[in-house]
Tab-separated table of C-alpha atoms in Angstrom:
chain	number	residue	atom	x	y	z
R	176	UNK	CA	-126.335	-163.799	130.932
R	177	UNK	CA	-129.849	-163.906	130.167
R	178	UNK	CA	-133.208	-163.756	131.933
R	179	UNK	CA	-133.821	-167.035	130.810
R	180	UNK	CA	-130.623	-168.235	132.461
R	181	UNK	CA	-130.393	-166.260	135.756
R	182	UNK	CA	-134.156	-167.825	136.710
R	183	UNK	CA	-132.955	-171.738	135.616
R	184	UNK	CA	-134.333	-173.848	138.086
R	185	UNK	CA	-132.359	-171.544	140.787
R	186	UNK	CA	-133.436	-173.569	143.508
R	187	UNK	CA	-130.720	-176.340	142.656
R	188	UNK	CA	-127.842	-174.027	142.031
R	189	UNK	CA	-128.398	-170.586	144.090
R	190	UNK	CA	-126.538	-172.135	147.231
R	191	UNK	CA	-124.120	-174.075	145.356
R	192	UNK	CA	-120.177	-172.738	146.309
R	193	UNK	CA	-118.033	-172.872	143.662
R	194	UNK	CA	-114.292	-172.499	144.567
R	195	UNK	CA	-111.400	-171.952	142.104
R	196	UNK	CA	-108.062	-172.798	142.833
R	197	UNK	CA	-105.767	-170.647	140.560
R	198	UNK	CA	-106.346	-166.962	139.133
R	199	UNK	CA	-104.831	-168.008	135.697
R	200	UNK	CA	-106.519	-168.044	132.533
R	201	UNK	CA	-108.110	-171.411	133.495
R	202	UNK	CA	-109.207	-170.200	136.811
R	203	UNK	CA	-110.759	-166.818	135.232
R	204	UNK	CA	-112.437	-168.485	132.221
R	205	UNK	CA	-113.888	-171.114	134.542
R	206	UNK	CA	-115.285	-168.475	136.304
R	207	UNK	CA	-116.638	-166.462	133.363
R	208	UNK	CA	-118.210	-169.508	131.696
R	209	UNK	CA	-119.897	-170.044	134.841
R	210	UNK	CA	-121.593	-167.095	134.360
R	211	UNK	CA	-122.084	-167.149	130.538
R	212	UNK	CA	-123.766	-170.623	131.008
R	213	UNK	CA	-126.334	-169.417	133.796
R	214	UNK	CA	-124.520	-170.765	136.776
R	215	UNK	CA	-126.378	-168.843	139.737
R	216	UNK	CA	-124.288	-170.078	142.579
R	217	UNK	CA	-121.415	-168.327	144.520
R	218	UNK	CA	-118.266	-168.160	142.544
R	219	UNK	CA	-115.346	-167.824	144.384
R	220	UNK	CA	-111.388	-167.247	142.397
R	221	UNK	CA	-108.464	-167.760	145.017
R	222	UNK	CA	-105.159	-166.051	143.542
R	223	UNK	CA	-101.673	-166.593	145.117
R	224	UNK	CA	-100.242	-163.244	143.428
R	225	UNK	CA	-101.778	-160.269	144.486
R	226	UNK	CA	-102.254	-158.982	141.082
R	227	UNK	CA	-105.460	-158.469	139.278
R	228	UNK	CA	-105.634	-161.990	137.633
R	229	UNK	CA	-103.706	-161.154	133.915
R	230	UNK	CA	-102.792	-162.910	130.783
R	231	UNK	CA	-99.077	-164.450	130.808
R	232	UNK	CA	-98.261	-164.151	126.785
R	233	UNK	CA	-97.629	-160.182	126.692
R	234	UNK	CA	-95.240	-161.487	129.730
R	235	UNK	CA	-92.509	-162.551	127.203
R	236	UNK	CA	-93.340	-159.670	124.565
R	237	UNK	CA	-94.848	-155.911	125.122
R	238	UNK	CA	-94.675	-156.330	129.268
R	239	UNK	CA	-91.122	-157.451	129.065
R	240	UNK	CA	-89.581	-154.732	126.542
R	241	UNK	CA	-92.021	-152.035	128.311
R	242	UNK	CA	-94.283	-151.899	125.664
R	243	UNK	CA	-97.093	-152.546	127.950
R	244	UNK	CA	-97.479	-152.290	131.931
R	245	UNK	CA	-99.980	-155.039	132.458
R	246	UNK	CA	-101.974	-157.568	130.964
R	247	UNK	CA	-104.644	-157.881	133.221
R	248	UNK	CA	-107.558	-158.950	131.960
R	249	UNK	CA	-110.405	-156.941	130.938
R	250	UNK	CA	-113.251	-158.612	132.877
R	251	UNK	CA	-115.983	-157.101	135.347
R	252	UNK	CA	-115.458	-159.365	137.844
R	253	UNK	CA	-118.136	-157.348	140.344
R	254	UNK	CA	-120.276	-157.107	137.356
R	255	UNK	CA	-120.803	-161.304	136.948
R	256	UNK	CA	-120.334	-161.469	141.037
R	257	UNK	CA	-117.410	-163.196	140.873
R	258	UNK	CA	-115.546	-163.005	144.024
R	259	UNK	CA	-111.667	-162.424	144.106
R	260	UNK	CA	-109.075	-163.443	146.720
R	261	UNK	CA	-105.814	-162.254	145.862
R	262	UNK	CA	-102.764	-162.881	147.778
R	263	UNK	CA	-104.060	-166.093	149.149
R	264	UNK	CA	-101.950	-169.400	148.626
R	265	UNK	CA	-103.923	-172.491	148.510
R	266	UNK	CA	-101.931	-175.728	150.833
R	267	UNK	CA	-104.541	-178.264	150.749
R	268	UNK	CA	-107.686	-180.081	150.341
R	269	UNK	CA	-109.302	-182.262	152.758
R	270	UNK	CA	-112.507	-183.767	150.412
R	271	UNK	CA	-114.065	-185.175	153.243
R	272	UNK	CA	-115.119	-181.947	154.962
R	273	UNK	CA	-115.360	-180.098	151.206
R	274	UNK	CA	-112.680	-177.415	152.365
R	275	UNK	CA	-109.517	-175.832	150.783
R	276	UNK	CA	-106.776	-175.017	152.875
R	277	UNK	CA	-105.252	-171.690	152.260
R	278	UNK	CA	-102.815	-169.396	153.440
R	279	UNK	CA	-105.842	-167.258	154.978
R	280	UNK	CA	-107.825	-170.165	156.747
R	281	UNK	CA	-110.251	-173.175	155.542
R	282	UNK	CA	-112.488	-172.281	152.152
R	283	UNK	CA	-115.342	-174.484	152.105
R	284	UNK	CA	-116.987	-175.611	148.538
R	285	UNK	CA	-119.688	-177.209	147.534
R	286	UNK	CA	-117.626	-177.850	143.965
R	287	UNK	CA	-113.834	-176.915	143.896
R	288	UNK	CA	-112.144	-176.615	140.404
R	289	UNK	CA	-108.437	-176.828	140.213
R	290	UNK	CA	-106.595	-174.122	138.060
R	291	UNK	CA	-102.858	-173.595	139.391
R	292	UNK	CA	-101.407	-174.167	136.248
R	293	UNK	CA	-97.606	-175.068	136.381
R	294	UNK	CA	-94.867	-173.940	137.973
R	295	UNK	CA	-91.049	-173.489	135.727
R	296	UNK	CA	-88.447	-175.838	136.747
R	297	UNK	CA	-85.757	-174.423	138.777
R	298	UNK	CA	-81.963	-175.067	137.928
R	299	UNK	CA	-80.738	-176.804	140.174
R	300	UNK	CA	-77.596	-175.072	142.061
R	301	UNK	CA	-79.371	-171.741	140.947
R	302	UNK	CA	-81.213	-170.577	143.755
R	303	UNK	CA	-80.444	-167.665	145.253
R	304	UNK	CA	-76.917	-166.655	143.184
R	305	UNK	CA	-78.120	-163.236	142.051
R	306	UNK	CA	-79.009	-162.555	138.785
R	307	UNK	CA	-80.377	-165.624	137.668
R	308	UNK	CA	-84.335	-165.027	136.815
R	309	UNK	CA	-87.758	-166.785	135.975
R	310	UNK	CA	-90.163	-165.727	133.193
R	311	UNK	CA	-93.422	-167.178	134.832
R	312	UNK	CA	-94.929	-164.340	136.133
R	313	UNK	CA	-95.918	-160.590	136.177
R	314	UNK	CA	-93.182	-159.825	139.211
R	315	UNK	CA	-90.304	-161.680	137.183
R	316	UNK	CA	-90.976	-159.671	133.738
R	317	UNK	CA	-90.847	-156.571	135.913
R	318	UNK	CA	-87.523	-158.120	137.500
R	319	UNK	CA	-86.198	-158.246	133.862
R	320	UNK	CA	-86.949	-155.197	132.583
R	321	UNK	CA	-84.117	-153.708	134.103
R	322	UNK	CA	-82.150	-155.887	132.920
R	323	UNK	CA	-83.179	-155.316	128.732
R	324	UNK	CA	-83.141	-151.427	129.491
R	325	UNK	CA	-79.801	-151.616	130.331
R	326	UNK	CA	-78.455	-153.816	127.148
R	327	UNK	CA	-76.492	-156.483	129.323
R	328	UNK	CA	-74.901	-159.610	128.675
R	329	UNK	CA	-77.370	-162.736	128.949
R	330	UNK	CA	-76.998	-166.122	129.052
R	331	UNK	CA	-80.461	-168.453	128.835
R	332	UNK	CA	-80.598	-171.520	129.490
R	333	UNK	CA	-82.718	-173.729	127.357
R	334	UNK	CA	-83.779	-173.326	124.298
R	335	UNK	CA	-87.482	-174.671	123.959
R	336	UNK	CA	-90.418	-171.590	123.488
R	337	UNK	CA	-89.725	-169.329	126.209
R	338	UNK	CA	-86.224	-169.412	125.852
R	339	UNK	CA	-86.607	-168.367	121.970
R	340	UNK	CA	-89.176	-165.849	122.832
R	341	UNK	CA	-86.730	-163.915	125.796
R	342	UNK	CA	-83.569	-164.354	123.353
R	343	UNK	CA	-85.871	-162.439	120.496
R	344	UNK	CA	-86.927	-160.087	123.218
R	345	UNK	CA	-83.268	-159.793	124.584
R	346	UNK	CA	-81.664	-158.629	121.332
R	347	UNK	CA	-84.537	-156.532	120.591
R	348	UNK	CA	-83.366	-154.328	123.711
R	349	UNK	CA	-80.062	-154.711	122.272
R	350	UNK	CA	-78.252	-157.286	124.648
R	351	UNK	CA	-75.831	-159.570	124.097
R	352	UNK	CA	-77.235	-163.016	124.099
R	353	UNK	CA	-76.137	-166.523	124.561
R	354	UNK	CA	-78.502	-169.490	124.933
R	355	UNK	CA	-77.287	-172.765	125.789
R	356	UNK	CA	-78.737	-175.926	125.574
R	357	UNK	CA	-78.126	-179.120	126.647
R	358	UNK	CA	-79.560	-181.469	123.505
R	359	UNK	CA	-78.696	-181.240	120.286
R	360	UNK	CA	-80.665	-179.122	118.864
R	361	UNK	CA	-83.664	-176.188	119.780
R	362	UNK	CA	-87.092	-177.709	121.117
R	363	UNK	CA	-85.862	-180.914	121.303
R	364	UNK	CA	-88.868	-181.745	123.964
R	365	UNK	CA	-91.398	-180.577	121.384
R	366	UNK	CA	-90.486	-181.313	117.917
R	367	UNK	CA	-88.692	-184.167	116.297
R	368	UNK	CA	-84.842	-183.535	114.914
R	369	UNK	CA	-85.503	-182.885	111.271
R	370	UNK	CA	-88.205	-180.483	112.244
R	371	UNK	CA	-86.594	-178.617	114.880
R	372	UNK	CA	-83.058	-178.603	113.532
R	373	UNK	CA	-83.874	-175.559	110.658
R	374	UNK	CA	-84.695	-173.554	113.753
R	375	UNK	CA	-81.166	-173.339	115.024
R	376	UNK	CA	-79.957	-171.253	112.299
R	377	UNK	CA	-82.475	-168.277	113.602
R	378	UNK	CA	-80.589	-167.271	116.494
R	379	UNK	CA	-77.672	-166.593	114.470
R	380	UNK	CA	-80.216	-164.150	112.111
R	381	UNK	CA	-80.958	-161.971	115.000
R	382	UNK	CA	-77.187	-162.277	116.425
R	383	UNK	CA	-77.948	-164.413	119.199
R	384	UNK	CA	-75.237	-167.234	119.707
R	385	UNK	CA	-76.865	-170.639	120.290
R	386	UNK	CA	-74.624	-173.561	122.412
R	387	UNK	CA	-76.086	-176.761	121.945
R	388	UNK	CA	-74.936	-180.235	123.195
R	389	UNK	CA	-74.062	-177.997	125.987
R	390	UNK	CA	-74.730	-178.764	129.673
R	391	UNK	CA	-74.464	-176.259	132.666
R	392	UNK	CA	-72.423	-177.131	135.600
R	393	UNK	CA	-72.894	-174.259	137.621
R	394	UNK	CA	-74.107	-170.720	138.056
R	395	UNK	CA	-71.849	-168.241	139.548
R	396	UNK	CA	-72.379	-164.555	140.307
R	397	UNK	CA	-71.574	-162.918	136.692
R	398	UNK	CA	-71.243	-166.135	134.820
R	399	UNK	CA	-72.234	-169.374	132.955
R	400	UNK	CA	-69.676	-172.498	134.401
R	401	UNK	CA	-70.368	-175.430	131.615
R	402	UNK	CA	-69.759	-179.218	131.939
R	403	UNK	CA	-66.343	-178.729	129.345
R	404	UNK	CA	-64.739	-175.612	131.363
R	405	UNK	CA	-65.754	-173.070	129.327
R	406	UNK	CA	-66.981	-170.306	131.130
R	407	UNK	CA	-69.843	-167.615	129.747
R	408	UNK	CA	-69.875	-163.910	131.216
R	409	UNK	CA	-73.566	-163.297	132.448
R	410	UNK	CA	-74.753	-160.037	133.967
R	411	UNK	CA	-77.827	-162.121	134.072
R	412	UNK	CA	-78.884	-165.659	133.631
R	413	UNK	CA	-82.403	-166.686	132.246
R	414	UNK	CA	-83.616	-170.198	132.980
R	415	UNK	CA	-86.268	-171.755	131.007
R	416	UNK	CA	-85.961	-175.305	131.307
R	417	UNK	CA	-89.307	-176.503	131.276
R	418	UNK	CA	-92.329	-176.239	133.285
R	419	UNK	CA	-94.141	-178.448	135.659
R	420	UNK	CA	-97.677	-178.717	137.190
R	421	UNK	CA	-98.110	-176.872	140.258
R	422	UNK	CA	-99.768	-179.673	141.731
R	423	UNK	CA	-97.362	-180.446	144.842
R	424	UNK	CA	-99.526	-178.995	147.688
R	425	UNK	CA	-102.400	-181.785	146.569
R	426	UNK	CA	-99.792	-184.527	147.974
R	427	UNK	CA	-101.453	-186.524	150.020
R	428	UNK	CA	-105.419	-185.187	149.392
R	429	UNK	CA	-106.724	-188.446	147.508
R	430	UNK	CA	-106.646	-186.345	144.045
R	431	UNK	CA	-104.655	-188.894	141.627
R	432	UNK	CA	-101.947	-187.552	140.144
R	433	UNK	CA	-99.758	-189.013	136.915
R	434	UNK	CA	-96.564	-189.412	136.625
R	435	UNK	CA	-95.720	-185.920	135.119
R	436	UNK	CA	-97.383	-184.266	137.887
R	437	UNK	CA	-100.272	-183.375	136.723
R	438	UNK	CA	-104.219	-183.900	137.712
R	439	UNK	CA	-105.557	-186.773	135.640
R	440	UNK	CA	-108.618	-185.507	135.091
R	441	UNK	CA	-111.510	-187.709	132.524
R	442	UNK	CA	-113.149	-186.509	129.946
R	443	UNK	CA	-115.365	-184.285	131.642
R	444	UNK	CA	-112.065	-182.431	133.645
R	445	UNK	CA	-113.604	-184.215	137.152
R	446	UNK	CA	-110.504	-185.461	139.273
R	447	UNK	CA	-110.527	-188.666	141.375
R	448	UNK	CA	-112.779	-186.527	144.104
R	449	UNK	CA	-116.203	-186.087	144.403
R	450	UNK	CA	-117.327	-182.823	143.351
R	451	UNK	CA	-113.484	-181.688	142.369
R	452	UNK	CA	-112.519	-181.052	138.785
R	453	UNK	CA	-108.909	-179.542	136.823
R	454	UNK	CA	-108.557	-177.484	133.989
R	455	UNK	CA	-105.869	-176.598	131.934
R	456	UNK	CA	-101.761	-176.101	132.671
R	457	UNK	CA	-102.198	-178.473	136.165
R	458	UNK	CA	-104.671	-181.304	134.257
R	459	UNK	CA	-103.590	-184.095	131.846
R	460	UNK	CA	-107.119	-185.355	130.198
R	461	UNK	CA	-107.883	-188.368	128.024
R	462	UNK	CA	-108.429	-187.945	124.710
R	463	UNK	CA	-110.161	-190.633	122.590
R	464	UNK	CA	-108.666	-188.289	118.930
R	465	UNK	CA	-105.431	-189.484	119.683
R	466	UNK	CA	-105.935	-192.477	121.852
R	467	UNK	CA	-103.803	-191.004	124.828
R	468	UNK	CA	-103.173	-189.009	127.896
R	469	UNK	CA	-102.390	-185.212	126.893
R	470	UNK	CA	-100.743	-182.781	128.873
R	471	UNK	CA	-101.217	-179.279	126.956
R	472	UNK	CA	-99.146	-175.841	128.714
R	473	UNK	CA	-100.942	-173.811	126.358
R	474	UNK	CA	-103.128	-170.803	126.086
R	475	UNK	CA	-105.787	-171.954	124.286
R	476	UNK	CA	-106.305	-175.348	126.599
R	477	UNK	CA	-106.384	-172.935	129.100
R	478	UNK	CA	-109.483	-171.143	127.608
R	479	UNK	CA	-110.778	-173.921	126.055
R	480	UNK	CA	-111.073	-176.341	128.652
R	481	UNK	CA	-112.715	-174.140	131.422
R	482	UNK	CA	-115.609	-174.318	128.831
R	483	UNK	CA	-116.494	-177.923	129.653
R	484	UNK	CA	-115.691	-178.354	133.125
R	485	UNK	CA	-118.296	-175.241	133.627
R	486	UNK	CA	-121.083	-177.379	131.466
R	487	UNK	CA	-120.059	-180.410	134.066
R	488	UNK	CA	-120.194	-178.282	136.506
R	489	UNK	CA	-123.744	-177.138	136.674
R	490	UNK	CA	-124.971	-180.152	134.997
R	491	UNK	CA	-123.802	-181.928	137.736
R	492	UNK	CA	-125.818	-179.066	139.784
R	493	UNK	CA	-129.002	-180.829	138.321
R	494	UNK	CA	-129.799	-178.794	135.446
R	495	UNK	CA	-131.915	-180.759	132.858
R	496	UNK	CA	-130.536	-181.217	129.262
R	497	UNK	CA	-128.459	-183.731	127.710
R	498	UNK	CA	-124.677	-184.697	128.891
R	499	UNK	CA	-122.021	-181.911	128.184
R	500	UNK	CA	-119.636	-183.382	125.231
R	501	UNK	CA	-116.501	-184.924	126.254
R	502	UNK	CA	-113.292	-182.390	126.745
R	503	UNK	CA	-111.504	-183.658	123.122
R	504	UNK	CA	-109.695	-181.018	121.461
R	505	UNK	CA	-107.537	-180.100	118.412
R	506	UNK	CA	-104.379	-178.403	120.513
R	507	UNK	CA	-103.604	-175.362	119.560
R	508	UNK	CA	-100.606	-173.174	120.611
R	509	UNK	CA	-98.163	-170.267	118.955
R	510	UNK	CA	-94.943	-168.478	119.531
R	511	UNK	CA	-93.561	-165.120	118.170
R	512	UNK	CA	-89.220	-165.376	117.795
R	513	UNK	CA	-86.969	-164.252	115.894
R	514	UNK	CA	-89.342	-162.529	113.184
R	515	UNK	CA	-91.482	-165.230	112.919
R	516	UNK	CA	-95.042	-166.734	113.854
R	517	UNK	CA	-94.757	-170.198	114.818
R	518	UNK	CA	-98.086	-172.105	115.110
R	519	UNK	CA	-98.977	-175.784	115.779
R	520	UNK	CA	-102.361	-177.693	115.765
R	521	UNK	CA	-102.918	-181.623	116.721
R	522	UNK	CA	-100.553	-183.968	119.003
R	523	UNK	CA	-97.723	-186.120	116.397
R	524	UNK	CA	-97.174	-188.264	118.472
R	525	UNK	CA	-98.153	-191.876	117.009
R	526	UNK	CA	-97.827	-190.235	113.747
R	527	UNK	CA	-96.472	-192.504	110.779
R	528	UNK	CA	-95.784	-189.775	107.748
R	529	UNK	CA	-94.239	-186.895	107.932
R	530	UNK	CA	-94.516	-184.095	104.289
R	531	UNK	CA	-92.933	-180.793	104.388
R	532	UNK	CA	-94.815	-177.952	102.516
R	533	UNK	CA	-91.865	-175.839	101.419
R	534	UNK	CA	-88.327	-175.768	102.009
R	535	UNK	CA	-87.468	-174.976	105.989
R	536	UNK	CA	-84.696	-172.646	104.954
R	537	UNK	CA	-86.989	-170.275	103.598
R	538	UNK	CA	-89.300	-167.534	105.873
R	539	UNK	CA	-92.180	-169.730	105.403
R	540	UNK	CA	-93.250	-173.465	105.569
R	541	UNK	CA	-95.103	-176.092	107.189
R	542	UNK	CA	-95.269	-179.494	108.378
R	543	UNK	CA	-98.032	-182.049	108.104
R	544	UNK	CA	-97.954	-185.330	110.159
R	545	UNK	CA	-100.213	-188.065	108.821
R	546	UNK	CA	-102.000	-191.669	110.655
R	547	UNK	CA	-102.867	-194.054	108.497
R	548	UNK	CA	-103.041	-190.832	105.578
R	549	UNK	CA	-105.554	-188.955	108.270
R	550	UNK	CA	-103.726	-185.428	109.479
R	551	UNK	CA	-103.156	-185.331	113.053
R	552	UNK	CA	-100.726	-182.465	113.156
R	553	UNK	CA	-99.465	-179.496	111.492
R	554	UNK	CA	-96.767	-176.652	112.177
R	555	UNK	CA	-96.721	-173.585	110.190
R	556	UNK	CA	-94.024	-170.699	109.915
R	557	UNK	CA	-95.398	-167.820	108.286
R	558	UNK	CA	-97.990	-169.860	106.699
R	559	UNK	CA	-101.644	-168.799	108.792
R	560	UNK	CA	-103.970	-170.330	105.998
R	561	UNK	CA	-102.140	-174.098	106.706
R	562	UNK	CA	-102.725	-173.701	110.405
R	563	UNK	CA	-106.577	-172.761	109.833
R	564	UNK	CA	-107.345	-175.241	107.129
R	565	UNK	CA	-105.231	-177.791	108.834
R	566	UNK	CA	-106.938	-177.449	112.032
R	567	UNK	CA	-110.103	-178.030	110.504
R	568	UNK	CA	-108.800	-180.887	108.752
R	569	UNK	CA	-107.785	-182.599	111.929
R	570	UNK	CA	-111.044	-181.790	113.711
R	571	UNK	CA	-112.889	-183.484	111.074
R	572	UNK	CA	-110.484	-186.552	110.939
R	573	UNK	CA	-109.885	-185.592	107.340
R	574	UNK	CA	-107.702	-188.411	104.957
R	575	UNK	CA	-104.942	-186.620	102.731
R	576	UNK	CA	-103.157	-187.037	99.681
R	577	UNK	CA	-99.720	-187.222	100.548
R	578	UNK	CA	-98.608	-186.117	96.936
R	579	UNK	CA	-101.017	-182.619	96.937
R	580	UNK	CA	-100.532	-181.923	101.027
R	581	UNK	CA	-96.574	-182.148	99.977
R	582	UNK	CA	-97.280	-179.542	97.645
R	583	UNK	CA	-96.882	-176.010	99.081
R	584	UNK	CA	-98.941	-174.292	95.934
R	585	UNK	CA	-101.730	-176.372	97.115
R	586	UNK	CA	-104.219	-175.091	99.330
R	587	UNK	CA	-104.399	-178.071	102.267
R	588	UNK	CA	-108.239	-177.836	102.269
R	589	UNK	CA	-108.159	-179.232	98.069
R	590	UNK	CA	-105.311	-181.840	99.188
R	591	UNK	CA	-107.900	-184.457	100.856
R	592	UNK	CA	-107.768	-187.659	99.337
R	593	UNK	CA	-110.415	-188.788	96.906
């Protein structure tokens, strides 16, 4: 922070509170940009875990195989006077009196930012048979190391991005693996068919057996009951069906949520309350690129977004300049499996044309969804230089030629229609 910065008009910030709800990687980069962009006020980070606040990616990769004992964050909290309270759950918000209810007694706030990301959805029938686990946090990934060291049988159900990520992790330590899903084919939430259907025949590279069309009927101790009788030996059972926000203790505090769950933030991240914005996993925000409401659980939303709200934030604080730009961006997100680096720019949805860029049986190739011949969207497998030029692309609302963007040998950036 500079000079400049720490002495901005500090009478109308210095006794600003700023509270954040959520020790995430929304709730720490709100904090941080705080700092970066001269905020001079109190900053407060509430944390149910009692961890140091930690990156969840390495959860599914070097923390789960042992690779790695942490991923906390490297940040000098003390350093930007950031305040930390860990081990405190937050229950509620009453915006009249500007106070969050917590586990340890009323917080009060002069601005309160939202940042308790989402929560996975729980089998249901699956609570407390042992052996079934969760791969949300730094206590379950220490829960399932055991579990890898020991090479034992594991069924997982779903097979959307964490379950692909735990099954490559899972046969890595050298354990049997089954994954069972209940549509027809892998990611069938994320990607359409004749994308996502290439994907199944991974599992079977890495000796992983994938059961679509398959629906679970129960969980017993040491096994897998499905809807057809058949009956799958589990010395463990990993669920990852989906994720939800972790928006259920706001019920009833006058913050407007949508239908999913989620906070429906505008365009600057501020919620239906005065003075109360939302950033990333919990937050759905308009976005005028693709004319809807999105609802990113990804990393980089998580970073990104923090960004703005902390502009809105103290410009909201009085500081002079121009309005902070709108919260509009390209989404961004990646997964490691089965040998591969699966990335993904842009929202398809409401896209018209669909090109591949190489075959899908090979180790690398991409997808590019057009609107109207503008990109909106692109996937890449083992192909880094389409994500990058893609992204671009779609940040600058760039028109393709179908013919050349069909074209793998073609560079996407030299595909833009004349």
């Amino acid at each position: 922070m500079s000079e400049q910065q720490r002495t901005q008009r500090p009478d109308r910030q210095a006794e600003r509170r700023v509270v954040i709800a959520g020790a995430g990687m929304a709730g720490v980069q709100t904090a941080v940009a705080l700092r970066e962009q001269g905020f001079t006020g109190t900053v407060t980070l509430i944390g149910a875990e009692p961890h140091q606040p930690y990156d969840r990616p390495p959860l599914s990769k070097a923390v789960l195989l042992g690779k790695a004992e942490e991923s906390a964050f490297d940040i000098d909290f003390e350093g930007l006077d950031i305040a930390l309270r860990l081990g405190c759950e937050v229950t509620g918000v009453r915006a009249g009196a500007h106070e969050l209810d917590t586990s340890e007694g009323p917080v009060p706030y002069d601005v309160l930012v939202i940042a308790t990301g989402a929560e996975p959805v729980v089998l249901p029938g699956s609570e407390g048979v042992p052996g079934v686990h969760l791969l949300r946090t730094l206590d379950d990934a220490a829960r399932l190391r055991p579990v890898l060291d020991a090479g034992h049988t594991v069924v997982v159900v779903g097979a959307g991005w964490i379950g692909a990520e735990f099954a490559t992790a899972a046969r890595a330590a050298g354990c049997r693996v089954t994954v069972v899903e209940a549509a027809a084919r892998p990611l069938a939430g994320a990607l359409p068919a004749e994308v996502a259907a290439p994907m199944a025949a991974w599992y079977a590279e890495v000796g992983a057996d994938l059961l679509t069309g398959a629906r679970v009927a129960r969980v017993e101790p040491g096994a897998v009951v499905l809807a057809d009788g058949r009956t799958l030996p589990a010395d463990a059972v990993v669920v990852g069906i989906g994720a939800r926000p972790a928006t259920r203790w706001l019920e009833g505090s006058g913050v407007a949520l949508g239908p999913d769950g989620s906070v429906t933030a505008d365009a600057a991240l501020r919620t239906s309350l005065p003075d109360v914005y939302a950033v990333g996993d919990c937050a759905s925000f308009p976005s005028a690129r693709y004319g809807a409401r999105l609802l990113v659980h990804h990393w980089d939303n998580a970073l990104q977004g923090p960004r703005t709200a902390a502009a809105h934030v103290i410009g909201a604080a009085g500081e002079d300049g121009p309005e902070p730009p709108a919260y509009d961006p390209v989404p961004y997100f990646w997964s490691e499996q089965f040998g591969r680096f699966v990335q993904y720019a842009g929202h398809h949805g409401g896209a018209d044309t669909l090109l591949w860029r190489g075959d899908p049986a090979a180790a690398a190739w991409a997808v590019c969804w057009l609107r109207d011949g503008v990109l909106v969207a692109v996937l890449a497998v083992g192909r880094p230089r389409d994500l990058i030029q893609g992204r671009k692309l779609i940040e600058a609302g760039t028109r393709l030629d179908p013919g050349r963007a069909g074209d793998p040998s073609v560079p996407l950036k030299s595909a833009t229609s004349q």
